[in-house]
Amino acid sequence: MKIIETKNLTKHYGKSRGIIDLDLVINEGDIYGFIGPNGAGKSTTIRILLGLISPTSGQATVLGKDCIKQKKEILSSVGYMPSEAMFYNGMRVDEIINFSANLHKQDCTSEAKKLCDRLLVDTHKKIEELSLGNRKKVSIICALQHKPKLYILDEPTSGLDPLIQKEFFSILMERHKEGATIFISSHILSEIQRYCKNAAIIRDGKIIVSDSVEMLSKSSARRVNLHGVSTVPSIDGILDISQQNNTVSFLFNGDIQRLISALNGMQITDMTVSEPDIEEIFMHFYTKGGEQK
């Protein structure tokens, strides 16, 4: 079953670009990563999916419901965590958590307590007394306490310390085992590689590649390290060059035989060729040469 689907989804803000002809399919039970830097269009996409803003053109459905005509049903059925944890000042943490539960018309007392214990949340403090990280934890509880079938999480770990990040993902993996679908927007590529099954990379409002995380990591590009030299060969396909002492490193996306020929005669003392990690794949697709047509 398609839990999220968009077709030619487009949003313009006057003359400014939002997203352009975005096609996205997320199936039931997936853990899907939505990768891109700030301003790429991730939050715009999520706000349209939740009916918080309307698209300029195109279609979008969530849980089989139209994002414009049935946005109230979608909001009541989804666990949404925005990128910025903003709440009403003057309210205590427990009041905010109860308020959120009431919006979903559920008694979440037991589950909220478990989450507060695991995330080390003091429910008696007022929201304005909390640090950014502690406000993010409250936002997590509001998104998770009603145990929905779908979680839409926009930059969920920014501001969290590493131990809480680890606990947060432990909770998400437990929910996934129970059958939940998880959609995570992030620019932290290690999170996507560690936890997601499938992912899409968005640039300038357009999805430039989407595939399983495993296949994205199996790009034809390779990380090449040359020791004993300070220059790179003159050949097409070399990207992301870095130099340190007598070592040159670059991402190569070309004919390996041509590279070997170009290296002939260079005074190389050692050489390594390895598969890049997803961060390097991301940078590869964020170059003109890496874009898929």
mmCIF file of C-alpha atoms in Angstrom:
data_model
loop_
_atom_site.group_PDB
_atom_site.id
_atom_site.type_symbol
_atom_site.label_atom_id
_atom_site.label_comp_id
_atom_site.label_asym_id
_atom_site.label_seq_id
_atom_site.Cartn_x
_atom_site.Cartn_y
_atom_site.Cartn_z
ATOM 1 C CA MET A 1 0.000 0.000 0.000
ATOM 2 C CA LYS A 2 1.226 3.494 -0.856
ATOM 3 C CA ILE A 3 1.258 5.459 2.393
ATOM 4 C CA ILE A 4 2.534 8.670 0.767
ATOM 5 C CA GLU A 5 2.292 9.530 -2.920
ATOM 6 C CA THR A 6 2.872 12.752 -4.831
ATOM 7 C CA LYS A 7 2.536 13.431 -8.554
ATOM 8 C CA ASN A 8 4.029 16.526 -10.201
ATOM 9 C CA LEU A 9 3.790 18.321 -6.873
ATOM 10 C CA THR A 10 4.789 21.955 -7.269
ATOM 11 C CA LYS A 11 4.840 24.936 -4.928
ATOM 12 C CA HIS A 12 5.879 28.482 -5.817
ATOM 13 C CA TYR A 13 6.141 31.354 -3.336
ATOM 14 C CA GLY A 14 5.534 34.236 -5.691
ATOM 15 C CA LYS A 15 8.665 34.351 -7.818
ATOM 16 C CA SER A 16 10.555 32.136 -5.387
ATOM 17 C CA ARG A 17 11.032 28.408 -5.888
ATOM 18 C CA GLY A 18 9.564 25.919 -3.448
ATOM 19 C CA ILE A 19 9.361 22.464 -5.038
ATOM 20 C CA ILE A 20 9.000 21.512 -8.708
ATOM 21 C CA ASP A 21 7.239 18.468 -10.221
ATOM 22 C CA LEU A 22 8.014 16.298 -7.227
ATOM 23 C CA ASP A 23 7.114 12.606 -7.602
ATOM 24 C CA LEU A 24 7.405 10.557 -4.440
ATOM 25 C CA VAL A 25 6.132 7.127 -3.366
ATOM 26 C CA ILE A 26 6.535 5.728 0.152
ATOM 27 C CA ASN A 27 5.131 2.282 0.786
ATOM 28 C CA GLU A 28 3.658 0.882 3.973
ATOM 29 C CA GLY A 29 6.281 -0.284 6.462
ATOM 30 C CA ASP A 30 9.133 1.717 4.955
ATOM 31 C CA ILE A 31 11.688 3.855 6.771
ATOM 32 C CA TYR A 32 12.244 6.578 4.204
ATOM 33 C CA GLY A 33 14.892 9.286 4.272
ATOM 34 C CA PHE A 34 14.414 12.665 2.625
ATOM 35 C CA ILE A 35 17.873 14.167 2.191
ATOM 36 C CA GLY A 36 18.851 17.730 1.405
ATOM 37 C CA PRO A 37 20.352 20.869 2.925
ATOM 38 C CA ASN A 38 18.306 23.721 4.356
ATOM 39 C CA GLY A 39 16.309 25.405 1.603
ATOM 40 C CA ALA A 40 16.180 22.370 -0.682
ATOM 41 C CA GLY A 41 12.406 21.934 -0.300
ATOM 42 C CA LYS A 42 12.093 19.296 2.426
ATOM 43 C CA SER A 43 9.894 21.278 4.832
ATOM 44 C CA THR A 44 7.762 22.651 1.988
ATOM 45 C CA THR A 45 7.032 19.089 0.871
ATOM 46 C CA ILE A 46 6.111 17.994 4.387
ATOM 47 C CA ARG A 47 3.812 20.972 4.987
ATOM 48 C CA ILE A 48 1.933 20.185 1.782
ATOM 49 C CA LEU A 49 1.603 16.518 2.772
ATOM 50 C CA LEU A 50 0.003 17.599 6.041
ATOM 51 C CA GLY A 51 -2.297 20.140 4.397
ATOM 52 C CA LEU A 52 -0.633 23.035 6.230
ATOM 53 C CA ILE A 53 -0.017 24.802 2.919
ATOM 54 C CA SER A 54 -1.563 24.253 -0.498
ATOM 55 C CA PRO A 55 0.421 23.269 -3.587
ATOM 56 C CA THR A 56 0.523 25.451 -6.679
ATOM 57 C CA SER A 57 -0.176 22.362 -8.777
ATOM 58 C CA GLY A 58 0.059 18.588 -8.669
ATOM 59 C CA GLN A 59 -1.429 15.979 -6.334
ATOM 60 C CA ALA A 60 -0.537 14.472 -2.968
ATOM 61 C CA THR A 61 -2.105 11.759 -0.826
ATOM 62 C CA VAL A 62 -1.252 10.503 2.662
ATOM 63 C CA LEU A 63 -2.778 7.282 3.992
ATOM 64 C CA GLY A 64 -4.925 7.270 0.855
ATOM 65 C CA LYS A 65 -6.404 10.683 1.717
ATOM 66 C CA ASP A 66 -6.214 13.850 -0.358
ATOM 67 C CA CYS A 67 -3.886 16.367 1.297
ATOM 68 C CA ILE A 68 -6.126 19.323 0.496
ATOM 69 C CA LYS A 69 -9.638 17.931 0.920
ATOM 70 C CA GLN A 70 -8.921 15.618 3.875
ATOM 71 C CA LYS A 71 -6.181 17.412 5.775
ATOM 72 C CA LYS A 72 -7.976 17.186 9.137
ATOM 73 C CA GLU A 73 -8.162 13.395 8.893
ATOM 74 C CA ILE A 74 -4.488 13.266 7.914
ATOM 75 C CA LEU A 75 -3.348 15.465 10.804
ATOM 76 C CA SER A 76 -5.310 13.369 13.283
ATOM 77 C CA SER A 77 -3.770 10.141 11.961
ATOM 78 C CA VAL A 78 -0.112 11.127 11.672
ATOM 79 C CA GLY A 79 2.673 11.649 14.196
ATOM 80 C CA TYR A 80 4.182 14.931 13.004
ATOM 81 C CA MET A 81 7.304 16.541 14.372
ATOM 82 C CA PRO A 82 8.188 19.938 12.853
ATOM 83 C CA SER A 83 11.778 21.084 12.458
ATOM 84 C CA GLU A 84 11.262 23.850 15.028
ATOM 85 C CA ALA A 85 9.839 22.964 18.445
ATOM 86 C CA MET A 86 7.524 25.895 19.166
ATOM 87 C CA PHE A 87 4.902 25.864 21.929
ATOM 88 C CA TYR A 88 2.703 28.258 23.900
ATOM 89 C CA ASN A 89 4.633 30.014 26.658
ATOM 90 C CA GLY A 90 3.204 29.768 30.161
ATOM 91 C CA MET A 91 2.242 26.097 29.810
ATOM 92 C CA ARG A 92 3.935 23.289 31.694
ATOM 93 C CA VAL A 93 5.359 20.363 29.763
ATOM 94 C CA ASP A 94 2.667 17.967 31.012
ATOM 95 C CA GLU A 95 -0.041 20.421 29.929
ATOM 96 C CA ILE A 96 1.417 20.607 26.415
ATOM 97 C CA ILE A 97 1.634 16.812 26.172
ATOM 98 C CA ASN A 98 -1.986 16.453 27.360
ATOM 99 C CA PHE A 99 -3.100 19.171 24.953
ATOM 100 C CA SER A 100 -1.488 17.290 22.071
ATOM 101 C CA ALA A 101 -3.131 14.015 23.138
ATOM 102 C CA ASN A 102 -6.535 15.714 23.278
ATOM 103 C CA LEU A 103 -6.086 16.931 19.700
ATOM 104 C CA HIS A 104 -5.883 13.270 18.692
ATOM 105 C CA LYS A 105 -8.838 12.462 20.984
ATOM 106 C CA GLN A 106 -6.864 9.775 22.803
ATOM 107 C CA ASP A 107 -5.823 9.001 26.347
ATOM 108 C CA CYS A 108 -2.037 8.765 25.978
ATOM 109 C CA THR A 109 -1.159 9.044 29.667
ATOM 110 C CA SER A 110 0.609 5.705 29.961
ATOM 111 C CA GLU A 111 2.578 5.967 26.719
ATOM 112 C CA ALA A 112 3.534 9.595 27.393
ATOM 113 C CA LYS A 113 4.943 8.633 30.796
ATOM 114 C CA LYS A 114 7.062 5.871 29.242
ATOM 115 C CA LEU A 115 8.426 8.285 26.646
ATOM 116 C CA CYS A 116 9.156 10.964 29.249
ATOM 117 C CA ASP A 117 11.072 8.440 31.333
ATOM 118 C CA ARG A 118 13.110 7.215 28.375
ATOM 119 C CA LEU A 119 13.903 10.705 27.084
ATOM 120 C CA LEU A 120 14.523 12.195 30.548
ATOM 121 C CA VAL A 121 11.828 14.869 30.324
ATOM 122 C CA ASP A 122 10.847 16.950 33.370
ATOM 123 C CA THR A 123 7.094 17.409 32.907
ATOM 124 C CA HIS A 124 6.716 20.014 35.671
ATOM 125 C CA LYS A 125 8.790 22.743 34.031
ATOM 126 C CA LYS A 126 7.294 25.509 31.938
ATOM 127 C CA ILE A 127 8.155 25.379 28.257
ATOM 128 C CA GLU A 128 10.037 28.708 28.275
ATOM 129 C CA GLU A 129 12.391 27.296 30.918
ATOM 130 C CA LEU A 130 13.578 24.535 28.603
ATOM 131 C CA SER A 131 16.644 24.445 26.370
ATOM 132 C CA LEU A 132 16.279 23.795 22.645
ATOM 133 C CA GLY A 133 17.155 20.127 23.170
ATOM 134 C CA ASN A 134 14.529 19.679 25.882
ATOM 135 C CA ARG A 135 11.881 21.405 23.758
ATOM 136 C CA LYS A 136 12.750 18.978 20.958
ATOM 137 C CA LYS A 137 12.172 16.086 23.358
ATOM 138 C CA VAL A 138 8.710 17.431 24.178
ATOM 139 C CA SER A 139 8.023 17.644 20.449
ATOM 140 C CA ILE A 140 9.060 13.989 20.071
ATOM 141 C CA ILE A 141 6.631 12.919 22.796
ATOM 142 C CA CYS A 142 3.785 14.872 21.198
ATOM 143 C CA ALA A 143 4.476 13.140 17.866
ATOM 144 C CA LEU A 144 4.860 9.616 19.249
ATOM 145 C CA GLN A 145 2.524 9.292 22.231
ATOM 146 C CA HIS A 146 -0.613 8.334 20.262
ATOM 147 C CA LYS A 147 1.259 5.560 18.381
ATOM 148 C CA PRO A 148 0.073 6.366 14.837
ATOM 149 C CA LYS A 149 0.654 4.237 11.735
ATOM 150 C CA LEU A 150 2.704 6.990 10.068
ATOM 151 C CA TYR A 151 5.407 9.286 11.444
ATOM 152 C CA ILE A 152 6.500 12.378 9.517
ATOM 153 C CA LEU A 153 9.581 13.820 11.203
ATOM 154 C CA ASP A 154 11.253 16.999 9.976
ATOM 155 C CA GLU A 155 14.903 17.279 11.131
ATOM 156 C CA PRO A 156 13.993 15.416 14.350
ATOM 157 C CA THR A 157 17.423 15.171 16.013
ATOM 158 C CA SER A 158 18.765 18.715 15.643
ATOM 159 C CA GLY A 159 19.536 20.007 19.126
ATOM 160 C CA LEU A 160 19.491 16.579 20.805
ATOM 161 C CA ASP A 161 22.552 15.257 22.580
ATOM 162 C CA PRO A 162 24.008 11.972 21.248
ATOM 163 C CA LEU A 163 22.577 9.750 24.005
ATOM 164 C CA ILE A 164 19.051 11.071 23.466
ATOM 165 C CA GLN A 165 19.477 10.715 19.697
ATOM 166 C CA LYS A 166 20.338 7.057 20.201
ATOM 167 C CA GLU A 167 17.324 6.505 22.465
ATOM 168 C CA PHE A 168 15.060 8.337 20.028
ATOM 169 C CA PHE A 169 16.043 6.037 17.175
ATOM 170 C CA SER A 170 15.649 2.997 19.434
ATOM 171 C CA ILE A 171 12.047 4.054 20.008
ATOM 172 C CA LEU A 172 11.503 4.596 16.271
ATOM 173 C CA MET A 173 12.872 1.154 15.427
ATOM 174 C CA GLU A 174 10.511 -0.382 17.992
ATOM 175 C CA ARG A 175 7.574 1.422 16.365
ATOM 176 C CA HIS A 176 8.738 0.228 12.959
ATOM 177 C CA LYS A 177 8.762 -3.387 14.166
ATOM 178 C CA GLU A 178 5.177 -2.845 15.255
ATOM 179 C CA GLY A 179 4.274 -1.928 11.664
ATOM 180 C CA ALA A 180 4.639 1.850 11.520
ATOM 181 C CA THR A 181 5.854 3.721 8.439
ATOM 182 C CA ILE A 182 8.481 6.394 9.095
ATOM 183 C CA PHE A 183 9.346 9.380 6.891
ATOM 184 C CA ILE A 184 12.421 11.297 8.086
ATOM 185 C CA SER A 185 13.638 14.560 6.620
ATOM 186 C CA SER A 186 17.278 15.177 7.484
ATOM 187 C CA HIS A 187 20.572 16.679 6.402
ATOM 188 C CA ILE A 188 22.457 14.341 8.772
ATOM 189 C CA LEU A 189 23.473 11.702 6.275
ATOM 190 C CA SER A 190 24.812 9.187 8.785
ATOM 191 C CA GLU A 191 21.304 8.885 10.270
ATOM 192 C CA ILE A 192 19.824 8.107 6.869
ATOM 193 C CA GLN A 193 22.479 5.498 6.118
ATOM 194 C CA ARG A 194 22.135 3.819 9.513
ATOM 195 C CA TYR A 195 18.358 3.679 9.864
ATOM 196 C CA CYS A 196 16.555 4.156 6.530
ATOM 197 C CA LYS A 197 15.686 1.542 3.898
ATOM 198 C CA ASN A 198 15.015 3.928 1.031
ATOM 199 C CA ALA A 199 15.811 7.568 0.397
ATOM 200 C CA ALA A 200 15.451 10.482 -1.991
ATOM 201 C CA ILE A 201 17.911 13.329 -2.495
ATOM 202 C CA ILE A 202 16.311 16.719 -3.154
ATOM 203 C CA ARG A 203 18.137 19.680 -4.684
ATOM 204 C CA ASP A 204 16.675 23.088 -5.584
ATOM 205 C CA GLY A 205 13.144 21.753 -5.130
ATOM 206 C CA LYS A 206 13.619 18.701 -7.360
ATOM 207 C CA ILE A 207 14.243 15.056 -6.494
ATOM 208 C CA ILE A 208 17.453 14.217 -8.337
ATOM 209 C CA VAL A 209 17.683 10.560 -7.309
ATOM 210 C CA SER A 210 15.636 8.060 -5.266
ATOM 211 C CA ASP A 211 16.491 4.453 -4.508
ATOM 212 C CA SER A 212 17.253 2.081 -1.670
ATOM 213 C CA VAL A 213 19.982 3.347 0.652
ATOM 214 C CA GLU A 214 21.943 0.237 -0.259
ATOM 215 C CA MET A 215 21.812 1.028 -3.980
ATOM 216 C CA LEU A 216 22.589 4.712 -3.426
ATOM 217 C CA SER A 217 25.700 3.628 -1.563
ATOM 218 C CA LYS A 218 26.647 1.376 -4.488
ATOM 219 C CA SER A 219 27.137 4.257 -6.883
ATOM 220 C CA SER A 220 29.694 3.809 -9.624
ATOM 221 C CA ALA A 221 31.643 6.643 -8.019
ATOM 222 C CA ARG A 222 34.720 5.646 -6.030
ATOM 223 C CA ARG A 223 36.895 7.416 -3.483
ATOM 224 C CA VAL A 224 40.500 7.404 -4.709
ATOM 225 C CA ASN A 225 43.504 8.269 -2.501
ATOM 226 C CA LEU A 226 46.925 8.804 -4.117
ATOM 227 C CA HIS A 227 49.962 8.959 -1.828
ATOM 228 C CA GLY A 228 53.262 10.528 -2.793
ATOM 229 C CA VAL A 229 51.843 13.109 -5.207
ATOM 230 C CA SER A 230 50.391 16.606 -4.948
ATOM 231 C CA THR A 231 48.481 16.830 -8.235
ATOM 232 C CA VAL A 232 45.596 14.947 -9.827
ATOM 233 C CA PRO A 233 45.580 13.518 -13.361
ATOM 234 C CA SER A 234 43.864 15.522 -16.084
ATOM 235 C CA ILE A 235 40.825 13.355 -16.808
ATOM 236 C CA ASP A 236 37.044 13.734 -16.844
ATOM 237 C CA GLY A 237 35.086 12.307 -13.902
ATOM 238 C CA ILE A 238 37.176 13.690 -11.015
ATOM 239 C CA LEU A 239 35.151 15.461 -8.325
ATOM 240 C CA ASP A 240 35.546 16.726 -4.765
ATOM 241 C CA ILE A 241 39.354 17.041 -4.722
ATOM 242 C CA SER A 242 41.212 17.471 -1.444
ATOM 243 C CA GLN A 243 44.971 17.670 -0.824
ATOM 244 C CA GLN A 244 47.001 17.187 2.334
ATOM 245 C CA ASN A 245 50.795 16.940 2.456
ATOM 246 C CA ASN A 246 51.718 14.488 -0.322
ATOM 247 C CA THR A 247 48.301 12.847 -0.532
ATOM 248 C CA VAL A 248 45.559 13.662 -3.028
ATOM 249 C CA SER A 249 41.991 12.396 -2.533
ATOM 250 C CA PHE A 250 39.099 12.673 -4.964
ATOM 251 C CA LEU A 251 35.774 11.150 -5.953
ATOM 252 C CA PHE A 252 35.969 9.489 -9.374
ATOM 253 C CA ASN A 253 32.962 8.775 -11.576
ATOM 254 C CA GLY A 254 34.414 7.695 -14.873
ATOM 255 C CA ASP A 255 36.123 4.932 -16.803
ATOM 256 C CA ILE A 256 38.535 3.208 -14.410
ATOM 257 C CA GLN A 257 40.774 2.087 -17.296
ATOM 258 C CA ARG A 258 41.230 5.693 -18.379
ATOM 259 C CA LEU A 259 42.115 6.605 -14.801
ATOM 260 C CA ILE A 260 44.758 3.864 -14.655
ATOM 261 C CA SER A 261 46.243 5.104 -17.938
ATOM 262 C CA ALA A 262 46.278 8.692 -16.665
ATOM 263 C CA LEU A 263 48.109 7.608 -13.499
ATOM 264 C CA ASN A 264 50.867 5.911 -15.500
ATOM 265 C CA GLY A 265 54.147 7.745 -14.984
ATOM 266 C CA MET A 266 53.082 9.545 -11.768
ATOM 267 C CA GLN A 267 55.367 8.936 -8.784
ATOM 268 C CA ILE A 268 52.666 7.288 -6.627
ATOM 269 C CA THR A 269 53.916 5.523 -3.474
ATOM 270 C CA ASP A 270 50.545 4.019 -2.552
ATOM 271 C CA MET A 271 46.964 4.066 -3.762
ATOM 272 C CA THR A 272 43.575 3.053 -2.343
ATOM 273 C CA VAL A 273 40.197 2.818 -4.085
ATOM 274 C CA SER A 274 37.084 2.373 -1.946
ATOM 275 C CA GLU A 275 33.309 2.758 -2.031
ATOM 276 C CA PRO A 276 32.276 6.194 -0.760
ATOM 277 C CA ASP A 277 29.893 6.594 2.162
ATOM 278 C CA ILE A 278 26.471 8.175 1.706
ATOM 279 C CA GLU A 279 27.798 11.649 2.521
ATOM 280 C CA GLU A 280 30.153 11.440 -0.441
ATOM 281 C CA ILE A 281 27.336 10.043 -2.598
ATOM 282 C CA PHE A 282 25.241 13.024 -1.548
ATOM 283 C CA MET A 283 27.982 15.446 -2.558
ATOM 284 C CA HIS A 284 28.363 13.567 -5.826
ATOM 285 C CA PHE A 285 24.688 14.056 -6.680
ATOM 286 C CA TYR A 286 24.908 17.687 -5.585
ATOM 287 C CA THR A 287 27.376 18.386 -8.390
ATOM 288 C CA LYS A 288 26.292 18.955 -11.957
ATOM 289 C CA GLY A 289 28.118 15.826 -13.057
ATOM 290 C CA GLY A 290 26.280 13.696 -10.521
ATOM 291 C CA GLU A 291 22.756 14.620 -11.499
ATOM 292 C CA GLN A 292 20.679 11.844 -13.008
ATOM 293 C CA LYS A 293 18.766 12.791 -16.113
#
